[in-house]
Tab-separated table of C-alpha atoms in Angstrom:
chain	number	residue	atom	x	y	z
A	2	UNK	CA	41.861	-27.224	-15.316
A	3	UNK	CA	40.239	-26.743	-18.716
A	4	UNK	CA	37.388	-29.130	-17.847
A	5	UNK	CA	36.912	-27.367	-14.487
A	6	UNK	CA	36.661	-23.972	-16.234
A	7	UNK	CA	34.094	-25.390	-18.665
A	8	UNK	CA	32.074	-26.769	-15.731
A	9	UNK	CA	32.214	-23.395	-13.917
A	10	UNK	CA	31.041	-21.617	-17.062
A	11	UNK	CA	28.186	-24.105	-17.462
A	12	UNK	CA	27.134	-23.562	-13.817
A	13	UNK	CA	27.312	-19.791	-14.271
A	14	UNK	CA	25.094	-19.979	-17.395
A	15	UNK	CA	22.573	-22.172	-15.542
A	16	UNK	CA	22.469	-19.706	-12.638
A	17	UNK	CA	21.987	-16.789	-15.028
A	18	UNK	CA	19.229	-18.649	-16.874
A	19	UNK	CA	17.562	-19.412	-13.534
A	20	UNK	CA	17.763	-15.729	-12.545
A	21	UNK	CA	16.338	-14.579	-15.884
A	22	UNK	CA	13.564	-17.155	-15.706
A	23	UNK	CA	12.661	-16.072	-12.163
A	24	UNK	CA	12.775	-12.382	-13.149
A	25	UNK	CA	10.599	-12.934	-16.247
A	26	UNK	CA	8.017	-15.098	-14.497
A	27	UNK	CA	7.820	-12.773	-11.484
A	28	UNK	CA	7.566	-9.635	-13.637
A	29	UNK	CA	4.881	-11.252	-15.804
A	30	UNK	CA	2.928	-12.358	-12.711
A	31	UNK	CA	3.056	-8.793	-11.341
A	32	UNK	CA	1.881	-7.379	-14.700
A	33	UNK	CA	-1.056	-9.830	-14.734
A	34	UNK	CA	-1.868	-8.979	-11.117
A	35	UNK	CA	-1.892	-5.256	-11.877
A	36	UNK	CA	-3.382	-5.081	-15.380
A	37	UNK	CA	-5.350	-8.359	-15.603
A	38	UNK	CA	-4.906	-11.840	-17.024
A	39	UNK	CA	-4.915	-10.661	-20.656
A	40	UNK	CA	-1.608	-8.861	-20.135
A	41	UNK	CA	1.939	-10.147	-19.916
A	42	UNK	CA	5.331	-8.677	-19.238
A	43	UNK	CA	8.816	-9.698	-20.224
A	44	UNK	CA	12.463	-8.787	-19.824
A	45	UNK	CA	13.390	-7.829	-23.403
A	46	UNK	CA	17.083	-6.984	-23.497
A	47	UNK	CA	20.027	-8.825	-21.989
A	48	UNK	CA	22.306	-5.785	-22.327
A	49	UNK	CA	20.228	-3.423	-20.175
A	50	UNK	CA	16.956	-3.518	-18.313
A	51	UNK	CA	14.312	-3.153	-20.978
A	52	UNK	CA	10.835	-4.330	-20.113
A	53	UNK	CA	7.765	-4.784	-22.211
A	54	UNK	CA	4.091	-4.957	-21.246
A	55	UNK	CA	1.746	-6.247	-23.879
A	56	UNK	CA	-1.727	-7.583	-24.573
A	57	UNK	CA	-2.116	-8.319	-28.297
A	58	UNK	CA	0.664	-5.850	-29.051
A	59	UNK	CA	3.147	-3.962	-26.926
A	60	UNK	CA	1.650	-1.249	-24.730
A	61	UNK	CA	3.353	2.113	-24.428
A	62	UNK	CA	2.890	5.456	-22.735
A	63	UNK	CA	3.979	7.163	-19.550
A	64	UNK	CA	1.624	5.166	-17.310
A	65	UNK	CA	2.850	1.823	-18.659
A	66	UNK	CA	6.464	2.989	-18.476
A	67	UNK	CA	6.076	4.191	-14.878
A	68	UNK	CA	4.328	1.004	-13.801
A	69	UNK	CA	6.898	-1.164	-15.619
A	70	UNK	CA	9.685	0.484	-13.640
A	71	UNK	CA	7.816	0.090	-10.352
A	72	UNK	CA	7.055	-3.570	-11.110
A	73	UNK	CA	10.686	-4.150	-12.143
A	74	UNK	CA	11.778	-2.662	-8.809
A	75	UNK	CA	9.427	-5.011	-6.971
A	76	UNK	CA	10.650	-7.941	-9.078
A	77	UNK	CA	14.282	-7.127	-8.238
A	78	UNK	CA	13.363	-6.846	-4.543
A	79	UNK	CA	11.648	-10.241	-4.615
A	80	UNK	CA	14.588	-11.738	-6.520
A	81	UNK	CA	16.885	-10.519	-3.758
A	82	UNK	CA	14.587	-12.005	-1.129
A	83	UNK	CA	14.822	-15.344	-2.900
A	84	UNK	CA	18.625	-15.135	-3.162
A	85	UNK	CA	18.564	-14.684	-6.961
A	86	UNK	CA	20.511	-11.395	-6.926
A	87	UNK	CA	22.209	-8.978	-4.550
A	88	UNK	CA	19.255	-6.649	-3.994
A	89	UNK	CA	19.062	-5.563	-0.331
A	90	UNK	CA	15.348	-6.549	-0.220
A	91	UNK	CA	14.468	-3.011	0.810
A	92	UNK	CA	12.489	-0.777	-1.517
A	93	UNK	CA	11.143	2.751	-1.148
A	94	UNK	CA	8.806	4.335	-3.674
A	95	UNK	CA	8.136	8.005	-2.978
A	96	UNK	CA	4.651	8.880	-4.295
A	97	UNK	CA	5.027	6.910	-7.530
A	98	UNK	CA	3.322	9.285	-9.983
A	99	UNK	CA	-0.112	8.709	-8.516
A	100	UNK	CA	-1.442	11.726	-10.428
A	101	UNK	CA	-0.805	9.859	-13.709
A	102	UNK	CA	-2.693	6.737	-12.668
A	103	UNK	CA	-6.380	6.066	-12.338
A	104	UNK	CA	-7.447	5.604	-8.697
A	105	UNK	CA	-8.338	1.949	-9.373
A	106	UNK	CA	-4.956	1.188	-10.948
A	107	UNK	CA	-3.093	3.004	-8.165
A	108	UNK	CA	-5.052	1.060	-5.536
A	109	UNK	CA	-4.249	-2.251	-7.279
A	110	UNK	CA	-0.577	-1.265	-7.296
A	111	UNK	CA	-0.706	-0.663	-3.527
A	112	UNK	CA	-2.597	-3.913	-2.945
A	113	UNK	CA	0.163	-5.906	-4.658
A	114	UNK	CA	2.321	-5.257	-1.583
A	115	UNK	CA	-0.421	-6.655	0.662
A	116	UNK	CA	-0.776	-9.711	-1.552
A	117	UNK	CA	2.983	-10.300	-1.464
A	118	UNK	CA	3.117	-9.861	2.321
A	119	UNK	CA	0.252	-12.349	2.719
A	120	UNK	CA	1.847	-14.783	0.287
A	121	UNK	CA	5.212	-14.750	2.052
A	122	UNK	CA	3.692	-14.344	5.525
A	123	UNK	CA	1.827	-17.625	5.072
A	124	UNK	CA	5.265	-19.261	4.688
A	125	UNK	CA	6.376	-17.771	8.004
A	126	UNK	CA	8.636	-14.967	6.766
A	127	UNK	CA	8.542	-11.833	4.652
A	128	UNK	CA	11.967	-11.460	2.975
A	129	UNK	CA	11.590	-7.785	2.073
A	130	UNK	CA	10.640	-4.370	3.364
A	131	UNK	CA	8.629	-2.221	0.973
A	132	UNK	CA	7.758	1.372	1.814
A	133	UNK	CA	5.458	3.514	-0.307
A	134	UNK	CA	4.871	7.159	0.485
A	135	UNK	CA	1.631	8.523	-0.833
A	136	UNK	CA	-0.656	11.503	-0.462
A	137	UNK	CA	-3.652	9.291	-1.181
A	138	UNK	CA	-5.255	7.375	1.691
A	139	UNK	CA	-4.458	3.678	1.492
A	140	UNK	CA	-7.207	1.151	0.749
A	141	UNK	CA	-9.036	0.017	3.903
A	142	UNK	CA	-7.525	-3.481	3.702
A	143	UNK	CA	-4.044	-1.961	4.115
A	144	UNK	CA	-4.747	-0.367	7.503
A	145	UNK	CA	-3.286	-3.336	9.388
A	146	UNK	CA	-0.108	-3.087	7.245
A	147	UNK	CA	0.566	0.573	8.031
A	148	UNK	CA	3.202	0.686	10.752
A	149	UNK	CA	3.955	4.402	10.682
A	150	UNK	CA	1.751	7.116	9.306
A	151	UNK	CA	3.409	10.486	8.811
A	152	UNK	CA	2.042	13.924	8.022
A	153	UNK	CA	3.398	17.453	7.570
A	154	UNK	CA	2.988	18.525	11.188
A	155	UNK	CA	6.128	18.622	13.342
A	156	UNK	CA	4.858	15.680	15.445
A	157	UNK	CA	3.901	13.772	12.303
A	158	UNK	CA	7.378	14.043	10.763
A	159	UNK	CA	9.805	11.142	10.861
A	160	UNK	CA	12.617	13.196	12.452
A	161	UNK	CA	10.215	15.660	14.136
A	162	UNK	CA	11.757	18.594	12.282
A	163	UNK	CA	12.062	20.087	8.811
A	164	UNK	CA	15.161	18.759	7.082
A	165	UNK	CA	17.200	21.126	4.981
A	166	UNK	CA	20.365	21.022	2.948
A	167	UNK	CA	23.121	22.730	4.945
A	168	UNK	CA	24.592	25.899	3.491
A	169	UNK	CA	28.321	26.030	2.975
A	170	UNK	CA	28.612	28.817	5.545
A	171	UNK	CA	27.049	26.636	8.281
A	172	UNK	CA	29.844	26.022	10.808
A	173	UNK	CA	29.285	22.264	11.025
A	174	UNK	CA	29.426	21.731	7.242
A	175	UNK	CA	33.210	22.051	7.274
A	176	UNK	CA	33.370	19.288	9.884
A	177	UNK	CA	31.550	16.782	7.673
A	178	UNK	CA	33.842	14.007	6.335
A	179	UNK	CA	32.974	14.712	2.708
A	180	UNK	CA	35.453	14.894	-0.137
């Protein structure tokens, strides 16, 4: 039993190392794809998700922090698609701070999803669904990837109506199975 427990622990460590290696290499590849070949990214802390983007030294600032989080989300989604974690392989980014990014950087961020779809599509499957809402028109190359384009007209809305938070005095609110 002791030897079996040691073997299980060894297998668990190998799986964890494999997951970390995949996460680091995928995150770094995404950083290079977005920022350029001179940049790298890494998973810094094993206690919590702390990421670093660097060239000669570590880069900082709200743009880098925002993009690190977005790229970490994409990395986790891809890890789930490869069976490396329990991510549902579904990701939604709602207008990811496009005002903070240069148009060229924002476009490259959007084009990463096209590159990933092409990369996986060439293998016969795309193991994720990635939705980005944006107020900026997508790059021309993305037109074939847009399945649903919404706008703020009633016909252009997903549910064809304005959604609102119900007020407590609404008669149907009391019928909701909420604690």
